[in-house]
PDB file of C-alpha atoms and ligand atoms in Angstrom:
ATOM      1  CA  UNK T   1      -9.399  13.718   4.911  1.00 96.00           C
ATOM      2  CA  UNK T   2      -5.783  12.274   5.421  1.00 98.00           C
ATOM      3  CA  UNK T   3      -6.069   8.802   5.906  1.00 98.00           C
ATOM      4  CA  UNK T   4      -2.961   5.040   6.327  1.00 98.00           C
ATOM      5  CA  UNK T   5      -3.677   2.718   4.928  1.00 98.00           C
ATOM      6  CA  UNK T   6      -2.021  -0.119   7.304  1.00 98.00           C
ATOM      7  CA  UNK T   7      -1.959  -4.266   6.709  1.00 98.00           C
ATOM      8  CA  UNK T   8       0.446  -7.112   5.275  1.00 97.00           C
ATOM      9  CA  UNK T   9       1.412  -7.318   2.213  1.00 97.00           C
ATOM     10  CA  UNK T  10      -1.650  -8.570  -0.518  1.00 96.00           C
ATOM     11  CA  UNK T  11      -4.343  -7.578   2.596  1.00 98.00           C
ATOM     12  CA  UNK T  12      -5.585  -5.388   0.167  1.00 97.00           C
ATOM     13  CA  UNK T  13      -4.394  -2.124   0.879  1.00 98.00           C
ATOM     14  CA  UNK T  14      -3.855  -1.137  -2.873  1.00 97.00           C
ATOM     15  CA  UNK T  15      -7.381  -2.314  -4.151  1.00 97.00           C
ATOM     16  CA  UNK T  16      -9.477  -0.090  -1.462  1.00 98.00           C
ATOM     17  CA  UNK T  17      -7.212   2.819  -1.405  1.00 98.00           C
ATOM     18  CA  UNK T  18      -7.679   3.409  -4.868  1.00 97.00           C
ATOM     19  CA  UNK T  19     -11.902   3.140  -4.054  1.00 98.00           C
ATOM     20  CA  UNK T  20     -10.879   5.565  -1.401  1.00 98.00           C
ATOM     21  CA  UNK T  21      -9.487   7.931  -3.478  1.00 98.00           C
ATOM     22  CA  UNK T  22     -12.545   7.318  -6.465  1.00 98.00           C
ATOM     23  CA  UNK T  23     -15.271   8.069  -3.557  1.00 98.00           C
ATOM     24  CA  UNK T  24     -13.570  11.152  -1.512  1.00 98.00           C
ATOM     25  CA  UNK T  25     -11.800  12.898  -4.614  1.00 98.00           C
ATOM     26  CA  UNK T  26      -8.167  12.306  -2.714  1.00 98.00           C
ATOM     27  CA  UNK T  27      -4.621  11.626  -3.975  1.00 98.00           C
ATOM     28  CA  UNK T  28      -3.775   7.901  -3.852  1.00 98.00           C
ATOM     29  CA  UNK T  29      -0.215   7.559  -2.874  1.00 98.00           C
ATOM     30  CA  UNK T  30       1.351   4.423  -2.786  1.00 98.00           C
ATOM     31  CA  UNK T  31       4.927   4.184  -2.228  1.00 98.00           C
ATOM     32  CA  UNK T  32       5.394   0.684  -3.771  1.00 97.00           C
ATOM     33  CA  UNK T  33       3.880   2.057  -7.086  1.00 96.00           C
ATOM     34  CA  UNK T  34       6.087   4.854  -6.809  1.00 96.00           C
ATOM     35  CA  UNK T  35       9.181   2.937  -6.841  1.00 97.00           C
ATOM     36  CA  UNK T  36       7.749   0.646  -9.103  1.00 95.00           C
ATOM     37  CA  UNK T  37       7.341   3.452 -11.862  1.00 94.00           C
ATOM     38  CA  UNK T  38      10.782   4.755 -11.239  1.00 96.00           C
ATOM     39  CA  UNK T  39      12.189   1.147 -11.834  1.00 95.00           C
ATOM     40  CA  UNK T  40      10.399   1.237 -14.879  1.00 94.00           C
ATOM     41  CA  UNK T  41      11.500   4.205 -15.944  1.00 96.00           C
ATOM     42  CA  UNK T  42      15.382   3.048 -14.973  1.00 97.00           C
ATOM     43  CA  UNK T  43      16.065   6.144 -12.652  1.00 97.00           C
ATOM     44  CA  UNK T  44      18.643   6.085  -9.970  1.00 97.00           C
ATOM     45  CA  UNK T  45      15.741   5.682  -7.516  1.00 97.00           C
ATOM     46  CA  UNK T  46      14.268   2.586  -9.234  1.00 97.00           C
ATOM     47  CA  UNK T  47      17.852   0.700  -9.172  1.00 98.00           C
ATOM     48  CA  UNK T  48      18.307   1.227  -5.457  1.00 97.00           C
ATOM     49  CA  UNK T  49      14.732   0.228  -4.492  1.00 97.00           C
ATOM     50  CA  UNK T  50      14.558  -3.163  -6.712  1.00 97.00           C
ATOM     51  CA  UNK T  51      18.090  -4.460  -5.324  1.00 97.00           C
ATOM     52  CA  UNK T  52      15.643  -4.365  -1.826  1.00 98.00           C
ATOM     53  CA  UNK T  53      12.193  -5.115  -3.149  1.00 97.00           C
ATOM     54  CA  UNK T  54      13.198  -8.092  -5.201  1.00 96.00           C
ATOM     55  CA  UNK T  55      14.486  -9.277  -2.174  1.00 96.00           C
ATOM     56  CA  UNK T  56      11.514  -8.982  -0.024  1.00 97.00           C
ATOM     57  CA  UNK T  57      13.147  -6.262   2.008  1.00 98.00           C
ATOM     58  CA  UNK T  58      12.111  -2.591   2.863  1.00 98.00           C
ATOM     59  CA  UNK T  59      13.872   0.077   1.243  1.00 98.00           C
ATOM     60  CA  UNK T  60      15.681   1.934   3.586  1.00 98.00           C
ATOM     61  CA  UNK T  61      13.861   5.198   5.337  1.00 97.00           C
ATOM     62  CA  UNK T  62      15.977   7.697   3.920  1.00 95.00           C
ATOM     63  CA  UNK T  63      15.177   6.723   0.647  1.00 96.00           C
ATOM     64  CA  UNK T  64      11.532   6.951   1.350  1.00 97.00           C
ATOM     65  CA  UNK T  65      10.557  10.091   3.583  1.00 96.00           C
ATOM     66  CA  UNK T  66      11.591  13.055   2.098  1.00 94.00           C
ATOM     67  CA  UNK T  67       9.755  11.282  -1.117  1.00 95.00           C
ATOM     68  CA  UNK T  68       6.650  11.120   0.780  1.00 97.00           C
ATOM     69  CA  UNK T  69       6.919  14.350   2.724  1.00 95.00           C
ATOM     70  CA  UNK T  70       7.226  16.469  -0.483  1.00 94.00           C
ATOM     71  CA  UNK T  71       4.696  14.281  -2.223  1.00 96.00           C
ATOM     72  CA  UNK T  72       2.090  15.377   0.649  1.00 95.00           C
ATOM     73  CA  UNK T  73       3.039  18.784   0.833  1.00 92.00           C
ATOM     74  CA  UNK T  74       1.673  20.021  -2.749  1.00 94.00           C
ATOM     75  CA  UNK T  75      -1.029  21.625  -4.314  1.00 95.00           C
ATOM     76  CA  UNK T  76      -3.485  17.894  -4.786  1.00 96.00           C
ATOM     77  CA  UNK T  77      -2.870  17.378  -1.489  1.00 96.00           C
ATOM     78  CA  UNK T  78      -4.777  19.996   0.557  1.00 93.00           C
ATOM     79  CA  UNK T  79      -8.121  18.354   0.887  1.00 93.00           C
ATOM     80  CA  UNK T  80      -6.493  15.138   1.902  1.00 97.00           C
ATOM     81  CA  UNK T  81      -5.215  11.653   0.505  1.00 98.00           C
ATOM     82  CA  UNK T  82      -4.200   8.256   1.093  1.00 98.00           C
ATOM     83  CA  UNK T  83      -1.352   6.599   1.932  1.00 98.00           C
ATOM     84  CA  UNK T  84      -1.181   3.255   0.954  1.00 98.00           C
ATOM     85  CA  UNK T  85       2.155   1.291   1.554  1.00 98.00           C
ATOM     86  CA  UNK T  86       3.668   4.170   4.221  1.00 98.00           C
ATOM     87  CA  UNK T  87       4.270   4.683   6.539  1.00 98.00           C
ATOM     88  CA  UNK T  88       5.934   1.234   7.108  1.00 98.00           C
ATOM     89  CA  UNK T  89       8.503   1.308  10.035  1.00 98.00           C
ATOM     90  CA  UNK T  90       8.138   3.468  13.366  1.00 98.00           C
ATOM     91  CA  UNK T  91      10.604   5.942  12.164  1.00 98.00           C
ATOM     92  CA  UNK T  92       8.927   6.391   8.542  1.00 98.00           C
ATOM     93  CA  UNK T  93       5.765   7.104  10.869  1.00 98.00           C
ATOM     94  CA  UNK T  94       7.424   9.777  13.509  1.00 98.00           C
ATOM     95  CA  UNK T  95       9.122  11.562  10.425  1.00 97.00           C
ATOM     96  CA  UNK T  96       5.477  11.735   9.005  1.00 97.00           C
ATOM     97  CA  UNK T  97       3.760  13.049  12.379  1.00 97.00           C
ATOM     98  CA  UNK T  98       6.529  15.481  12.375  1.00 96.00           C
ATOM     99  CA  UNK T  99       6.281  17.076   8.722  1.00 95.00           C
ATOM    100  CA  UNK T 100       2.391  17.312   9.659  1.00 95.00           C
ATOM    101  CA  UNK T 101       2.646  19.226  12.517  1.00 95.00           C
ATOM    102  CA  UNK T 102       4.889  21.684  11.101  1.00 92.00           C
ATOM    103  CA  UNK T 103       2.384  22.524   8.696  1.00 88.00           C
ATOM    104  CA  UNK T 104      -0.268  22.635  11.622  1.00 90.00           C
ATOM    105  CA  UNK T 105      -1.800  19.076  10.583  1.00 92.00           C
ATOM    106  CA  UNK T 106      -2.653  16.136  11.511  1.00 93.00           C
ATOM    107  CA  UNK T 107      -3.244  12.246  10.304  1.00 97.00           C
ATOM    108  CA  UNK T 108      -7.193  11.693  10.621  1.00 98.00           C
ATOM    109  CA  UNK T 109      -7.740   8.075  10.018  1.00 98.00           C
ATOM    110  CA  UNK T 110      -5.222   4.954  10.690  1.00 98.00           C
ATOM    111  CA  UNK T 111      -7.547   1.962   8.698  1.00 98.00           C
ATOM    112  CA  UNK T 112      -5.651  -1.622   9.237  1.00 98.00           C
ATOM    113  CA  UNK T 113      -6.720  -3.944   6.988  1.00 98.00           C
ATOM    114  CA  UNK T 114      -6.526  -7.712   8.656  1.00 98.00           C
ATOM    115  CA  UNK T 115      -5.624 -10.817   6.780  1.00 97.00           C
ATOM    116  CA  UNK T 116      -4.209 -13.766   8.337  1.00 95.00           C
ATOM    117  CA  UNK T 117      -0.919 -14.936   7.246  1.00 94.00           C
ATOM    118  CA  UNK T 118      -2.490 -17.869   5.654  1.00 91.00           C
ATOM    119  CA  UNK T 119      -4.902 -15.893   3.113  1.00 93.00           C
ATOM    120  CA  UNK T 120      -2.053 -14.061   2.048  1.00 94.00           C
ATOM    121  CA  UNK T 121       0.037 -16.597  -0.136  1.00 88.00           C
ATOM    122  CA  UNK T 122      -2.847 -17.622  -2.050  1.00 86.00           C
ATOM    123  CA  UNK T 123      -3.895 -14.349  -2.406  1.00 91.00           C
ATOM    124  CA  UNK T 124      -0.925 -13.033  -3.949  1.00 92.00           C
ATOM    125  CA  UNK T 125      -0.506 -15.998  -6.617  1.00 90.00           C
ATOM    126  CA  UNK T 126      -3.462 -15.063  -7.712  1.00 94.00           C
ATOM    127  CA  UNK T 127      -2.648 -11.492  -7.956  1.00 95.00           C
ATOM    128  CA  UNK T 128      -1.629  -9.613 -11.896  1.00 96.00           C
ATOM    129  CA  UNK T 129      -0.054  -6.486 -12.387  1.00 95.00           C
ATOM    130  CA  UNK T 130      -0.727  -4.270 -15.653  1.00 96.00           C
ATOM    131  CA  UNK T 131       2.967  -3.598 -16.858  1.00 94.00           C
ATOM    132  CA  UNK T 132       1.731  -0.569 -18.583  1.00 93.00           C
ATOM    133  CA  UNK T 133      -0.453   1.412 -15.667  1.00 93.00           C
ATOM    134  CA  UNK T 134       0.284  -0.794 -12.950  1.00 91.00           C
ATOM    135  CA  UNK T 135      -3.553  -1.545 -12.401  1.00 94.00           C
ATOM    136  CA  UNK T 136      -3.680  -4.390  -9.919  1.00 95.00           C
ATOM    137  CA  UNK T 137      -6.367  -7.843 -10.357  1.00 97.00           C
ATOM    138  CA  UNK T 138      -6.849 -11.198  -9.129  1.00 96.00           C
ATOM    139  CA  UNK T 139      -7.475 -14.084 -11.433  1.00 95.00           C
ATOM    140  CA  UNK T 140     -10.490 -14.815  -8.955  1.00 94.00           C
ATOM    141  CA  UNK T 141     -11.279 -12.290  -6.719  1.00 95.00           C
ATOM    142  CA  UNK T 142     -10.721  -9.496  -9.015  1.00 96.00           C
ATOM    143  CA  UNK T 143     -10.684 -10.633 -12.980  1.00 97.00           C
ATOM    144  CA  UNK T 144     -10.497  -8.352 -16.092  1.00 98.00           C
ATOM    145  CA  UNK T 145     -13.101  -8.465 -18.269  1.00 97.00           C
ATOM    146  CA  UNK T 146     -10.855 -10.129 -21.255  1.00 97.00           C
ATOM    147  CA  UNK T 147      -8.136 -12.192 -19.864  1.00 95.00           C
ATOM    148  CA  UNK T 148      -4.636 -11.429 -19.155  1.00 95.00           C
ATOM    149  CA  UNK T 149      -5.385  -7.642 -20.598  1.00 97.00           C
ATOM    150  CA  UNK T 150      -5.932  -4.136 -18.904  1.00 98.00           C
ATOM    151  CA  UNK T 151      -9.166  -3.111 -18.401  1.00 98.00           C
ATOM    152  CA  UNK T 152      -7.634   0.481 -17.689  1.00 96.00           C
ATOM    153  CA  UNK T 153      -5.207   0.058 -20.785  1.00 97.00           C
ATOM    154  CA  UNK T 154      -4.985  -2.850 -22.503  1.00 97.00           C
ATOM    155  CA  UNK T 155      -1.513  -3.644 -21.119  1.00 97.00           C
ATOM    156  CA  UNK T 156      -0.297  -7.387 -20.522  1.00 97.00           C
ATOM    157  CA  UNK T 157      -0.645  -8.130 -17.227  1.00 97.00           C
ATOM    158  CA  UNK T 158       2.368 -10.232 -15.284  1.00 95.00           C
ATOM    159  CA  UNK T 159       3.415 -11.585 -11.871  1.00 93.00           C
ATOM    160  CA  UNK T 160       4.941  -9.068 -10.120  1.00 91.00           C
ATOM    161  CA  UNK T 161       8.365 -10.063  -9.195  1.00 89.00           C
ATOM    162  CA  UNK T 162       7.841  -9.912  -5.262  1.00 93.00           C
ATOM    163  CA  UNK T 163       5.137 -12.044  -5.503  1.00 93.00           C
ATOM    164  CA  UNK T 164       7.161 -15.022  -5.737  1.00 90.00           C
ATOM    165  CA  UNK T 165       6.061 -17.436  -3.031  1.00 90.00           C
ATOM    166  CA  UNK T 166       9.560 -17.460  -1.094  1.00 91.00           C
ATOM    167  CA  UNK T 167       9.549 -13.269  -1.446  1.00 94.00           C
ATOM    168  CA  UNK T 168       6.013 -13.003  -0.203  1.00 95.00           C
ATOM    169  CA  UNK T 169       7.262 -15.370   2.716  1.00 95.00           C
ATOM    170  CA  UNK T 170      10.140 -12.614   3.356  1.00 96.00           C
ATOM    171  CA  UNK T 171       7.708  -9.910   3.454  1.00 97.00           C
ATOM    172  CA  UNK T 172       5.508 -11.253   5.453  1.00 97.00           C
ATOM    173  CA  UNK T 173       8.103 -11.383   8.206  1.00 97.00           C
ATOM    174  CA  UNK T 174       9.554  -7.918   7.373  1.00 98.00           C
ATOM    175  CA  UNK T 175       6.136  -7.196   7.833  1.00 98.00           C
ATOM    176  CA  UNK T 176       5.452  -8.660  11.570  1.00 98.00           C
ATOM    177  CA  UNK T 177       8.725  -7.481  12.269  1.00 98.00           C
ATOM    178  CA  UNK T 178       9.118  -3.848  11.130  1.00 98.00           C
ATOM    179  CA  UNK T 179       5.740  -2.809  10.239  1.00 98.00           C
ATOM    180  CA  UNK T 180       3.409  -4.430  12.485  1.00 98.00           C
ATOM    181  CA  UNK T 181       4.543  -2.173  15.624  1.00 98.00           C
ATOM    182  CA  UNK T 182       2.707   0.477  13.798  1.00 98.00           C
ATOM    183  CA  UNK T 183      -1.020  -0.967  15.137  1.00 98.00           C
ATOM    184  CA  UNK T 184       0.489  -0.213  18.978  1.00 98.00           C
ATOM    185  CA  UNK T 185       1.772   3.472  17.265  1.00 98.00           C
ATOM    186  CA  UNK T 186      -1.966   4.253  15.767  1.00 98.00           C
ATOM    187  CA  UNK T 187      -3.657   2.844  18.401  1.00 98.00           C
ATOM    188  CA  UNK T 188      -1.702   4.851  20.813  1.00 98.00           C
ATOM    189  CA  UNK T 189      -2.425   8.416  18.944  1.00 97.00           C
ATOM    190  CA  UNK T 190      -6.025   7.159  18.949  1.00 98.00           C
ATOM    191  CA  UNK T 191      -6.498   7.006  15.092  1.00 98.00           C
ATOM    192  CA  UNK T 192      -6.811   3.129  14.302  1.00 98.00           C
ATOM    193  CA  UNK T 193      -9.266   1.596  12.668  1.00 98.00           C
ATOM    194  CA  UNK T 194      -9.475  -2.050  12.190  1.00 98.00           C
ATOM    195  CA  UNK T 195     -11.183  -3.506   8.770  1.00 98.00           C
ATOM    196  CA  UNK T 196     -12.079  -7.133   8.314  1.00 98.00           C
ATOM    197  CA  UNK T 197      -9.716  -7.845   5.043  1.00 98.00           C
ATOM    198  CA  UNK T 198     -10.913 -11.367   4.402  1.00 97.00           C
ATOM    199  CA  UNK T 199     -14.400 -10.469   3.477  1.00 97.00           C
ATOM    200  CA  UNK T 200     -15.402  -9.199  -0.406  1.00 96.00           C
ATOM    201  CA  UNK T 201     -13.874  -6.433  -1.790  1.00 97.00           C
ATOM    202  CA  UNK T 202     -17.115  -4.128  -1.646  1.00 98.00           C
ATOM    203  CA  UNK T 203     -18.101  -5.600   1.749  1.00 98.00           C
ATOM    204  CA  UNK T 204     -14.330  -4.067   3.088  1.00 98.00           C
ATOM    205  CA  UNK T 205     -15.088  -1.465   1.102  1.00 98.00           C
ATOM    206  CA  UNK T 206     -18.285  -0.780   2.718  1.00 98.00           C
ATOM    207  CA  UNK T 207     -17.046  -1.349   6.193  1.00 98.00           C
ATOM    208  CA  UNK T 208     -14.151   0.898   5.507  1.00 98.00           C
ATOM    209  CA  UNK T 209     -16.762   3.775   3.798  1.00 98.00           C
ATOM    210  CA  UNK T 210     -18.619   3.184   7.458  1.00 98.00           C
ATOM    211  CA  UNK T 211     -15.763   4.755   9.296  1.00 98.00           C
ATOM    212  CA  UNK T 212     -15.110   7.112   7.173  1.00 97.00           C
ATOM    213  CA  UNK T 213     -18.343   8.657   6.624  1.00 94.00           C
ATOM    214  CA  UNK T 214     -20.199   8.633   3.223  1.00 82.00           C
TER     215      UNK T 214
HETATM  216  P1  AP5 R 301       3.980  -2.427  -1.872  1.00 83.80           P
HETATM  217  O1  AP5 R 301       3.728  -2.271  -3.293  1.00 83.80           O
HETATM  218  O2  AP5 R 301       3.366  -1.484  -0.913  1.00 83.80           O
HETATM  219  O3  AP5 R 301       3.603  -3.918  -1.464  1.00 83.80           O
HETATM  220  P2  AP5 R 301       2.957  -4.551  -0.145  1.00 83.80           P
HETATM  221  O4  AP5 R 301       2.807  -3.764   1.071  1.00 83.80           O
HETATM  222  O5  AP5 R 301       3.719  -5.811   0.013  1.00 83.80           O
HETATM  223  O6  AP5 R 301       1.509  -4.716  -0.508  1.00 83.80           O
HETATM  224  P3  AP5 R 301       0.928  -5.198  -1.828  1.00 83.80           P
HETATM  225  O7  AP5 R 301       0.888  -4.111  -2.818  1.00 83.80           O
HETATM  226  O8  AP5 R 301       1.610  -6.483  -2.215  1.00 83.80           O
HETATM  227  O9  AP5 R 301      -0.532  -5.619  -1.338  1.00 83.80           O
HETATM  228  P4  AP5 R 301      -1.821  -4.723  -1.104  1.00 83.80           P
HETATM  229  O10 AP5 R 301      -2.119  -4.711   0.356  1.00 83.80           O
HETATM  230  O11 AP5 R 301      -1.749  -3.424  -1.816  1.00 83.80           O
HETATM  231  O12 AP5 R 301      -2.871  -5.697  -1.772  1.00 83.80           O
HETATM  232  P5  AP5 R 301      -3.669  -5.570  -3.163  1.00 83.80           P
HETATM  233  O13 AP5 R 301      -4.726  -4.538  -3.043  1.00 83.80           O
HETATM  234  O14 AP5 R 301      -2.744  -5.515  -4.320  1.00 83.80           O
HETATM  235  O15 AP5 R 301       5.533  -2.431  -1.609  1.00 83.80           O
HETATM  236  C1  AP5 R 301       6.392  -3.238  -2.404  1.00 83.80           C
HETATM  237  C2  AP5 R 301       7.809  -3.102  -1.906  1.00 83.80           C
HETATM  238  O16 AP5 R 301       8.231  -1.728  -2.029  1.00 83.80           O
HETATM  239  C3  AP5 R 301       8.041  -3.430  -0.428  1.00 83.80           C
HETATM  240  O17 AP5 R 301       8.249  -4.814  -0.226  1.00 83.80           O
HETATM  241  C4  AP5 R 301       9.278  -2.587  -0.132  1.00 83.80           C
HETATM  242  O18 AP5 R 301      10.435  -3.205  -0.614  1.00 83.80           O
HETATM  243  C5  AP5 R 301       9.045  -1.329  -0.944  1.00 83.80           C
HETATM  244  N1  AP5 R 301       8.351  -0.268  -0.187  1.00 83.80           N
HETATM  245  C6  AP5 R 301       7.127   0.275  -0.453  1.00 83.80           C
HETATM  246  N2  AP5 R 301       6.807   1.218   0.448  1.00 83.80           N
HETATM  247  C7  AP5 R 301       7.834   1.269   1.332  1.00 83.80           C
HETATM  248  C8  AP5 R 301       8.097   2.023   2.506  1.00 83.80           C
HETATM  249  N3  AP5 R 301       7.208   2.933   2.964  1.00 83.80           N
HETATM  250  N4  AP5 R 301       9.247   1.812   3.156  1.00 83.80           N
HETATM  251  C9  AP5 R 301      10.155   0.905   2.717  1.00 83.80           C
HETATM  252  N5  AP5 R 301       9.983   0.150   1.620  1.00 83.80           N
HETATM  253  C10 AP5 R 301       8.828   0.326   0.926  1.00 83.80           C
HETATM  254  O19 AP5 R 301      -4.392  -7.013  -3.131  1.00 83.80           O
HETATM  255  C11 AP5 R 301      -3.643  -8.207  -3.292  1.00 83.80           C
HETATM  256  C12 AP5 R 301      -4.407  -9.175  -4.221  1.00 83.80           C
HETATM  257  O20 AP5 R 301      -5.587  -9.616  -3.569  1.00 83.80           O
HETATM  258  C13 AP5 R 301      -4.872  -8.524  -5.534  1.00 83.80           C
HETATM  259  O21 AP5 R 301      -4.787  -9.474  -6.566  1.00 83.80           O
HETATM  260  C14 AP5 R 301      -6.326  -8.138  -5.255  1.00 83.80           C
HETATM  261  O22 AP5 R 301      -7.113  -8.134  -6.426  1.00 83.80           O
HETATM  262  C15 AP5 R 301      -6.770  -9.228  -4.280  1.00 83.80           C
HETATM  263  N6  AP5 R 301      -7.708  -8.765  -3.254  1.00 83.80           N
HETATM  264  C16 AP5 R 301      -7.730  -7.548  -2.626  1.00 83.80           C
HETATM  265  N7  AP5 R 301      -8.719  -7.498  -1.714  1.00 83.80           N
HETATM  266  C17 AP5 R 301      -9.334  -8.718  -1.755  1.00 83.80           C
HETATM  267  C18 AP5 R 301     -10.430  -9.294  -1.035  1.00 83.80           C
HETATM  268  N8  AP5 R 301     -11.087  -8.596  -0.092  1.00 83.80           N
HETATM  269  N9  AP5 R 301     -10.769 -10.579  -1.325  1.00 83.80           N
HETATM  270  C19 AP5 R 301     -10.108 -11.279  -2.283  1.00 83.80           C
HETATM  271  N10 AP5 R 301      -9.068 -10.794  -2.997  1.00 83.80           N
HETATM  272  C20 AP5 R 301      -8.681  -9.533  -2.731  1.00 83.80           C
HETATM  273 MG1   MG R 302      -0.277  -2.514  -3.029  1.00 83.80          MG
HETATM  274 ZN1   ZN R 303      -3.156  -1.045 -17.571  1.00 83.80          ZN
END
């Protein structure tokens, strides 16, 4: 099962992909993690992406696709997996349509995640980051069972440095602006899905585990 996960920024893409990819045995692929490991790591990668991500900005397609496209094309990837955080701009999403159907495939499930604007900002202040697995929680919505450490790892967890209230602002626009036309795209090739992100995480859970089939 090959499945987008679409949405703004803190909708909650991250938390129910990696449910997704628990329940169906599937790859969990998030691009944002990606370049957030090869920041850590100080590769070449990592210091291109963070001049753009501190910023708010996308990082620009060419430094994205032919990441992806190899990602999806090996061995853990034949039963399926989820994309969480691509594809994120209309040509991100015709390179990935293309690279499928030269290896006789195709996208099954488009599942957009809906939060309004206002949610989001509170939502994200909320929001830690494990800076030694990258596990995601909320302070609220999502806590760790001993406070301000891993449940995964026992890492300190920290603000991530987008999730500034001005850079959440700028991604929220970069979203509407770049990203959004996606929803028209899916909808279009008949694969869209549309999730009710406000609700509890194991009632969009449940809604999205509706869709897919259990
Ligand atoms: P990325 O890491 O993908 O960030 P994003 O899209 O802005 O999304 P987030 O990870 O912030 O939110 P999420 O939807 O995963 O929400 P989460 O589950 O954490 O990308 C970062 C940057 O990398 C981009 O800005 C860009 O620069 C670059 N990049 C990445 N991919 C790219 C691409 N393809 N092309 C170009 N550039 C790219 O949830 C948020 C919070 O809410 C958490 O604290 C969570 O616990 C909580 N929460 C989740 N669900 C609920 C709920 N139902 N109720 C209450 N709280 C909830
Ligand atoms: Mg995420
Ligand atoms: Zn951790």
């Amino acid at each position: 099962m090959k499945i987008i996960m679409l949405g703004a920024p803190g909708a909650g893409k991250g938390t129910q992909a990696k449910k997704i990819a628990e329940k169906y045995q599937i790859p969990h692929i998030s691009t944002g993690d990606i370049f957030r490991a090869n920041i850590k790591n100080g590769t070449e990668l990592g210091k291109k992406a963070k001049t753009y991500m501190d910023q708010g900005l996308l990082v620009p397609d060419e430094l994205v696709v032919d990441l992806v496209v190899d990602r999806v094309g090996q061995e853990d990837c034949t039963k399926g997996y989820v994309l969480d955080g691509f594809p994120r701009t209309i040509p991100q999403a015709e390179a990935l349509d293309k690279a499928l159907a030269e290896l006789g495939q195709k996208m099954d499930f488009a599942v957009d995640v809906e939060v309004p604007d206002e949610n989001i900002i509170n939502r994200m202040s909320g929001r830690r980051a494990c800076v030694g697995c990258g596990a995601t929680y909320h302070l609220v919505y999502a806590p760790t069972k001993m406070e301000n450490v891993c449940d995964n790892c026992g890492g300190e967890l920290v603000l991530r440095d987008d999730d500034k209230p001005e850079t959440v602002k700028k991604r929220l626009d970069v979203y509407h602006e770049q990203t959004q036309p996606l929803i028209e795209y899916y909808t279009n090739s008949g694969i869209l899905k549309t999730v009710d992100g406000t609700a509890d995480i194991g009632d969009v859970f449940a809604e999205i585990v509706g869709i897919l089939g259990a």
